[in-house]
Short mmCIF file of C-alpha atoms in Angstrom, two decimals:
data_model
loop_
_atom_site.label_atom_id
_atom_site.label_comp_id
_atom_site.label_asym_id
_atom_site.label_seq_id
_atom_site.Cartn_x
_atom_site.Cartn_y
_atom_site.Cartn_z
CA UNK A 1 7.11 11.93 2.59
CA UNK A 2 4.39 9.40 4.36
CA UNK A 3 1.82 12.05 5.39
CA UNK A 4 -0.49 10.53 2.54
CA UNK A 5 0.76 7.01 2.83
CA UNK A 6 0.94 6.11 6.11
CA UNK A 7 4.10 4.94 8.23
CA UNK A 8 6.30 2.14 6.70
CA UNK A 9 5.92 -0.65 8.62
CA UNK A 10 9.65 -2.30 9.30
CA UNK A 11 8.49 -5.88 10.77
CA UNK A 12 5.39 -7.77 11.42
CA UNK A 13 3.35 -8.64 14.28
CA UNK A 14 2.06 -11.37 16.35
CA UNK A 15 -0.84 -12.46 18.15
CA UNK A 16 -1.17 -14.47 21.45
CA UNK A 17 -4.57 -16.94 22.47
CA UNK A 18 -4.77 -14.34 25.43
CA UNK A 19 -6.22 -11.85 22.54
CA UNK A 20 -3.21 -9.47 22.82
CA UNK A 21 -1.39 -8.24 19.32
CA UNK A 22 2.11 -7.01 19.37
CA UNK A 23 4.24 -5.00 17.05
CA UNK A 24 7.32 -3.46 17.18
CA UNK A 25 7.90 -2.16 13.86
CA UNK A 26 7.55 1.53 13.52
CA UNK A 27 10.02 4.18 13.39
CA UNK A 28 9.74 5.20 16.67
CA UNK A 29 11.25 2.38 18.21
CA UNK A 30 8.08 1.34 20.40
CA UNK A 31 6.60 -2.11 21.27
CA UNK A 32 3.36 -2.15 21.68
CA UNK A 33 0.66 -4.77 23.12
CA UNK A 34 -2.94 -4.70 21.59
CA UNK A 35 -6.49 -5.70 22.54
CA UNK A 36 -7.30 -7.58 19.32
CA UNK A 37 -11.07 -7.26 19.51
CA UNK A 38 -11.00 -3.27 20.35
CA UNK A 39 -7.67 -2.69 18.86
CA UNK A 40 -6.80 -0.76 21.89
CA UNK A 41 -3.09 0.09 23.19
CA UNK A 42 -2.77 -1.91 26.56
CA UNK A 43 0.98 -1.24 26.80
CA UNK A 44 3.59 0.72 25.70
CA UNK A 45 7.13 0.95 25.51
CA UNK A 46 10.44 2.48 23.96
CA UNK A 47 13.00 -0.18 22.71
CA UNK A 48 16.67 0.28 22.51
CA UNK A 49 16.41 0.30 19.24
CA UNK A 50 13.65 -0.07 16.70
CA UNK A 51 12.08 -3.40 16.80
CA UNK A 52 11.85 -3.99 12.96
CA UNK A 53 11.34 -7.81 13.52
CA UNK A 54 8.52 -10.09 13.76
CA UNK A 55 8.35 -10.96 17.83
CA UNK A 56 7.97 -14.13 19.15
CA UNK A 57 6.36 -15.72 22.01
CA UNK A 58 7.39 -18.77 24.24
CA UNK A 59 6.22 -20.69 27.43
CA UNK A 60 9.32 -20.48 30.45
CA UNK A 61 9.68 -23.76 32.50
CA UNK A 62 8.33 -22.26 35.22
CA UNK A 63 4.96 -21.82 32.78
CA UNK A 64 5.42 -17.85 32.40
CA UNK A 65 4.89 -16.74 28.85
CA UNK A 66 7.38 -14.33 26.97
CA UNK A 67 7.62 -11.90 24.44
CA UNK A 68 10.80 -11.29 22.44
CA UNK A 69 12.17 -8.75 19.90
CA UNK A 70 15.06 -8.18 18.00
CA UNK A 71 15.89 -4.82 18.12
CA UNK A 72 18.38 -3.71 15.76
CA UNK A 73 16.69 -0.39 14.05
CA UNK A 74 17.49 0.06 10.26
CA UNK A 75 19.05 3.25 7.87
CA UNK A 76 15.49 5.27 10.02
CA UNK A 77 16.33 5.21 13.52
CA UNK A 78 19.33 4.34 15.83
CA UNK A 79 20.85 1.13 14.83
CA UNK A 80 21.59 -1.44 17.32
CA UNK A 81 21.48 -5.12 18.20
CA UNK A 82 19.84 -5.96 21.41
CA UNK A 83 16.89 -8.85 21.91
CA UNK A 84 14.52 -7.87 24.79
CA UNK A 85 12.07 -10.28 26.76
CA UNK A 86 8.96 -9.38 28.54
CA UNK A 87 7.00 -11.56 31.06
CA UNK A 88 3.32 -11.36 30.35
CA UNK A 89 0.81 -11.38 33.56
CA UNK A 90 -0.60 -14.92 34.06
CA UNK A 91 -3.82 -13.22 33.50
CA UNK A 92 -2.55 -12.52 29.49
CA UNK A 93 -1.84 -15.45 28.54
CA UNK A 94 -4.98 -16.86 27.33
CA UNK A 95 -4.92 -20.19 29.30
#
């Protein structure tokens, strides 16, 4: 059915000052970090669920940044309900 029209695309993405882009919302429930000047995948991983929600970022007290996403998956994959946080490397963060 989307061989000629691509993957649907369940969520949107966001970008960081540190240059990275990530999106969670395909259908096979990966989160993935991109260079956004090469578009290169920098990381990779396999959510609970599919992460068909826009992530967010925020700064920890202790000055760590974090990445969030709802995963909850839709009618396509597994559903679920699970949010899941990611530290970033101090040298991601665009400081």
């Amino acid at each position: 059915f989307w061989k000629n029209t691509g993957a649907p695309n369940f969520g949107g993405g966001m970008a960081t000052a540190g240059g990275l882009y990530f999106i969670g919302a395909s259908t096979d429930a990966g989160f993935r970090a991109f260079d956004v000047s090469t578009g290169k995948v920098l990381w990779k991983t396999k959510l609970p669920f599919g992460g068909h929600a826009v992530p967010m970022s925020f700064q920890g007290a202790s000055g760590a940044q974090y990445v969030v996403i709802a995963a909850g998956g839709n009618v396509f994959t597994r559903m679920g309900a699970e949010r899941v946080a990611f530290r970033l490397p101090a040298d991601a963060r665009g400081d």
